């Protein structure tokens, strides 16, 4: 997972297949304004709950963007002892980009199988909400909820090797999830916090400082 070395920061390639930066110019309230935006793939996120063991199924992986956010501006040479790769290790919901011409629920099924090793029918997925990025990110994510059992776990998961994914499965109890999001600082994206909060409010109830 953390066999990461010789991290370098390079110039952005204009032909990137993943993101496309643009500058938007517009007039608002009679004033000319400018906003720089990065267009990226839409995505799906899945809140996965194993009812056999009463555990949330999450994923952990090294995220270059999370690592880069911890670096000082205009750094030329990265000292991995000063900035260890663990800074880029994040805990997230199972998720994936929308890069296929398929219904979103089918993409969610594929990601559940690839990343977590569970196979569930489309009917088991509940669509929660679609929300959009703001600030500099031009994208949207659709969040699903699915319950799985041990019998649905057909292989170890870990992501698609063909796509270079290296993903670790993490099982978290409801109490551990409460404590994690209440800890003050987490190595997780906002979609994770929203998804876990939704689960606690709608599926298992919110009792932040008490045990189940």
Tab-separated table of C-alpha atoms in Angstrom:
chain	number	residue	atom	x	y	z
A	1	UNK	CA	0.000	0.000	0.000
A	2	UNK	CA	2.715	2.474	0.949
A	3	UNK	CA	5.549	1.273	-1.253
A	4	UNK	CA	5.772	4.838	-2.579
A	5	UNK	CA	9.082	6.500	-3.395
A	6	UNK	CA	10.669	9.269	-5.472
A	7	UNK	CA	7.580	11.494	-5.536
A	8	UNK	CA	7.904	14.348	-8.015
A	9	UNK	CA	5.666	17.252	-8.969
A	10	UNK	CA	5.560	18.005	-12.703
A	11	UNK	CA	3.858	20.390	-15.089
A	12	UNK	CA	0.217	19.751	-15.937
A	13	UNK	CA	-0.233	18.047	-19.352
A	14	UNK	CA	-2.775	19.773	-21.564
A	15	UNK	CA	-3.959	16.421	-22.947
A	16	UNK	CA	-4.832	14.832	-19.584
A	17	UNK	CA	-7.664	12.276	-19.972
A	18	UNK	CA	-8.774	12.880	-16.370
A	19	UNK	CA	-9.124	16.607	-15.808
A	20	UNK	CA	-9.488	19.705	-17.964
A	21	UNK	CA	-8.825	23.210	-16.598
A	22	UNK	CA	-10.759	26.122	-18.065
A	23	UNK	CA	-11.197	29.800	-17.270
A	24	UNK	CA	-14.775	31.085	-17.061
A	25	UNK	CA	-15.378	34.769	-17.680
A	26	UNK	CA	-18.766	36.249	-16.873
A	27	UNK	CA	-20.584	39.441	-15.922
A	28	UNK	CA	-22.440	39.548	-12.609
A	29	UNK	CA	-24.180	42.599	-11.208
A	30	UNK	CA	-22.519	44.702	-13.889
A	31	UNK	CA	-19.005	43.540	-12.984
A	32	UNK	CA	-16.615	41.404	-15.051
A	33	UNK	CA	-15.495	38.314	-13.167
A	34	UNK	CA	-13.096	35.419	-13.740
A	35	UNK	CA	-13.123	31.939	-12.227
A	36	UNK	CA	-10.726	29.057	-12.914
A	37	UNK	CA	-12.391	25.653	-12.992
A	38	UNK	CA	-11.192	22.061	-13.326
A	39	UNK	CA	-13.606	19.748	-15.153
A	40	UNK	CA	-13.352	16.085	-14.162
A	41	UNK	CA	-15.363	12.878	-14.491
A	42	UNK	CA	-18.617	12.510	-12.592
A	43	UNK	CA	-18.620	9.662	-10.068
A	44	UNK	CA	-20.630	7.336	-7.873
A	45	UNK	CA	-20.111	6.708	-4.174
A	46	UNK	CA	-21.502	3.780	-2.212
A	47	UNK	CA	-22.221	3.471	1.504
A	48	UNK	CA	-21.705	-0.258	2.096
A	49	UNK	CA	-23.006	-1.953	5.247
A	50	UNK	CA	-22.374	-5.626	5.981
A	51	UNK	CA	-25.408	-6.770	7.972
A	52	UNK	CA	-23.814	-10.110	8.878
A	53	UNK	CA	-21.172	-8.425	11.032
A	54	UNK	CA	-22.769	-4.986	11.488
A	55	UNK	CA	-19.767	-3.293	9.880
A	56	UNK	CA	-19.360	-0.481	7.381
A	57	UNK	CA	-17.156	-1.532	4.462
A	58	UNK	CA	-14.730	1.234	3.511
A	59	UNK	CA	-11.615	1.591	1.393
A	60	UNK	CA	-8.173	3.055	2.073
A	61	UNK	CA	-5.723	4.126	-0.632
A	62	UNK	CA	-2.891	6.509	-1.435
A	63	UNK	CA	-4.262	9.696	-3.006
A	64	UNK	CA	-1.718	11.972	-4.722
A	65	UNK	CA	-4.044	14.978	-4.402
A	66	UNK	CA	-4.356	14.488	-0.644
A	67	UNK	CA	-0.571	14.162	-0.416
A	68	UNK	CA	0.025	17.246	-2.556
A	69	UNK	CA	-2.277	19.290	-0.284
A	70	UNK	CA	0.203	18.686	2.557
A	71	UNK	CA	3.212	20.027	0.638
A	72	UNK	CA	4.454	23.625	0.716
A	73	UNK	CA	4.074	25.717	-2.430
A	74	UNK	CA	6.803	25.583	-5.091
A	75	UNK	CA	8.593	22.634	-3.564
A	76	UNK	CA	11.337	21.303	-5.852
A	77	UNK	CA	12.580	18.180	-4.103
A	78	UNK	CA	10.329	16.186	-1.795
A	79	UNK	CA	11.947	14.730	1.320
A	80	UNK	CA	9.905	11.612	2.100
A	81	UNK	CA	11.147	11.613	5.685
A	82	UNK	CA	9.772	15.111	6.182
A	83	UNK	CA	6.657	14.466	4.078
A	84	UNK	CA	5.970	10.713	4.388
A	85	UNK	CA	3.553	9.006	1.971
A	86	UNK	CA	1.168	8.374	4.883
A	87	UNK	CA	0.059	12.002	4.418
A	88	UNK	CA	-1.692	10.870	1.255
A	89	UNK	CA	-3.414	7.838	2.743
A	90	UNK	CA	-7.178	8.385	2.908
A	91	UNK	CA	-10.204	6.493	4.221
A	92	UNK	CA	-13.130	6.696	1.807
A	93	UNK	CA	-16.404	5.257	0.642
A	94	UNK	CA	-16.282	2.740	-2.161
A	95	UNK	CA	-16.474	4.910	-5.280
A	96	UNK	CA	-15.569	5.221	-8.942
A	97	UNK	CA	-15.738	7.540	-11.909
A	98	UNK	CA	-18.497	7.459	-14.506
A	99	UNK	CA	-16.529	6.534	-17.616
A	100	UNK	CA	-18.855	3.950	-19.163
A	101	UNK	CA	-22.161	4.272	-21.003
A	102	UNK	CA	-24.105	2.381	-18.335
A	103	UNK	CA	-26.794	3.225	-15.751
A	104	UNK	CA	-25.252	4.706	-12.620
A	105	UNK	CA	-26.470	1.813	-10.485
A	106	UNK	CA	-24.599	-0.622	-12.742
A	107	UNK	CA	-21.422	1.421	-12.363
A	108	UNK	CA	-21.957	1.324	-8.601
A	109	UNK	CA	-22.342	-2.487	-8.791
A	110	UNK	CA	-19.080	-2.749	-10.720
A	111	UNK	CA	-17.214	-0.621	-8.190
A	112	UNK	CA	-18.591	-2.610	-5.261
A	113	UNK	CA	-17.318	-5.792	-6.865
A	114	UNK	CA	-13.924	-4.424	-7.964
A	115	UNK	CA	-13.016	-2.512	-4.816
A	116	UNK	CA	-14.756	-4.484	-2.063
A	117	UNK	CA	-15.292	-7.944	-3.560
A	118	UNK	CA	-19.051	-7.998	-2.957
A	119	UNK	CA	-21.617	-8.794	-5.642
A	120	UNK	CA	-25.105	-7.384	-5.099
A	121	UNK	CA	-28.079	-7.025	-7.486
A	122	UNK	CA	-29.109	-3.608	-8.730
A	123	UNK	CA	-32.306	-3.912	-6.704
A	124	UNK	CA	-30.233	-3.863	-3.486
A	125	UNK	CA	-28.962	-0.336	-4.197
A	126	UNK	CA	-30.850	2.731	-2.984
A	127	UNK	CA	-30.045	6.065	-4.610
A	128	UNK	CA	-29.610	8.707	-1.920
A	129	UNK	CA	-28.758	11.955	-3.712
A	130	UNK	CA	-26.722	13.552	-6.487
A	131	UNK	CA	-24.636	16.530	-5.428
A	132	UNK	CA	-22.227	18.855	-7.219
A	133	UNK	CA	-18.751	20.154	-6.579
A	134	UNK	CA	-18.210	23.864	-5.974
A	135	UNK	CA	-15.162	26.060	-5.828
A	136	UNK	CA	-12.746	24.881	-8.503
A	137	UNK	CA	-14.163	21.409	-9.120
A	138	UNK	CA	-16.739	20.995	-11.897
A	139	UNK	CA	-18.155	17.543	-11.217
A	140	UNK	CA	-21.029	15.725	-9.563
A	141	UNK	CA	-21.353	12.525	-7.548
A	142	UNK	CA	-24.330	10.228	-7.050
A	143	UNK	CA	-24.468	8.500	-3.678
A	144	UNK	CA	-25.951	5.018	-3.186
A	145	UNK	CA	-26.604	2.834	-0.156
A	146	UNK	CA	-26.355	-0.961	-0.241
A	147	UNK	CA	-26.535	-3.691	2.372
A	148	UNK	CA	-24.427	-6.815	1.853
A	149	UNK	CA	-23.802	-10.080	3.673
A	150	UNK	CA	-20.811	-12.351	4.047
A	151	UNK	CA	-22.347	-14.652	1.432
A	152	UNK	CA	-22.099	-11.845	-1.143
A	153	UNK	CA	-18.321	-11.571	-0.648
A	154	UNK	CA	-17.001	-13.452	-3.698
A	155	UNK	CA	-13.355	-12.274	-3.878
A	156	UNK	CA	-10.873	-10.137	-1.890
A	157	UNK	CA	-11.496	-6.900	-3.813
A	158	UNK	CA	-8.723	-4.335	-3.836
A	159	UNK	CA	-9.536	-2.587	-7.120
A	160	UNK	CA	-8.897	-3.275	-10.779
A	161	UNK	CA	-5.285	-4.260	-11.435
A	162	UNK	CA	-5.659	-3.180	-15.072
A	163	UNK	CA	-6.291	0.370	-13.844
A	164	UNK	CA	-3.388	0.331	-11.398
A	165	UNK	CA	-5.640	0.470	-8.354
A	166	UNK	CA	-4.219	-0.571	-4.989
A	167	UNK	CA	-7.004	-0.521	-2.428
A	168	UNK	CA	-7.218	-1.846	1.124
A	169	UNK	CA	-10.581	-2.874	2.572
A	170	UNK	CA	-11.417	-1.474	5.997
A	171	UNK	CA	-14.257	-2.686	8.218
A	172	UNK	CA	-15.529	-0.166	10.753
A	173	UNK	CA	-18.137	-0.669	13.461
A	174	UNK	CA	-20.898	1.880	13.926
A	175	UNK	CA	-19.314	3.142	17.133
A	176	UNK	CA	-15.905	3.430	15.465
A	177	UNK	CA	-17.478	5.434	12.629
A	178	UNK	CA	-19.077	7.824	15.118
A	179	UNK	CA	-15.802	8.329	16.931
A	180	UNK	CA	-13.854	8.777	13.702
A	181	UNK	CA	-16.004	11.569	12.253
A	182	UNK	CA	-16.139	13.249	15.666
A	183	UNK	CA	-12.359	13.186	16.098
A	184	UNK	CA	-11.817	16.743	14.877
A	185	UNK	CA	-9.598	15.989	11.870
A	186	UNK	CA	-9.946	13.067	9.490
A	187	UNK	CA	-8.053	11.850	6.448
A	188	UNK	CA	-11.227	11.513	4.416
A	189	UNK	CA	-13.079	13.558	1.759
A	190	UNK	CA	-16.304	15.453	2.414
A	191	UNK	CA	-18.292	12.810	0.505
A	192	UNK	CA	-17.203	10.268	3.132
A	193	UNK	CA	-18.346	12.502	5.987
A	194	UNK	CA	-21.687	13.131	4.298
A	195	UNK	CA	-22.213	9.441	3.529
A	196	UNK	CA	-21.398	8.236	7.041
A	197	UNK	CA	-23.512	11.005	8.601
A	198	UNK	CA	-26.432	10.017	6.354
A	199	UNK	CA	-26.041	6.393	7.428
A	200	UNK	CA	-25.978	7.289	11.123
A	201	UNK	CA	-28.996	9.577	10.811
A	202	UNK	CA	-31.131	7.338	8.607
A	203	UNK	CA	-30.086	3.721	9.093
A	204	UNK	CA	-28.658	3.257	12.586
A	205	UNK	CA	-29.498	6.492	14.382
A	206	UNK	CA	-27.231	9.254	15.669
A	207	UNK	CA	-25.969	8.891	19.219
A	208	UNK	CA	-22.564	10.477	18.993
A	209	UNK	CA	-21.207	9.839	22.426
A	210	UNK	CA	-23.034	6.692	23.499
A	211	UNK	CA	-22.514	3.083	22.625
A	212	UNK	CA	-25.031	1.060	20.634
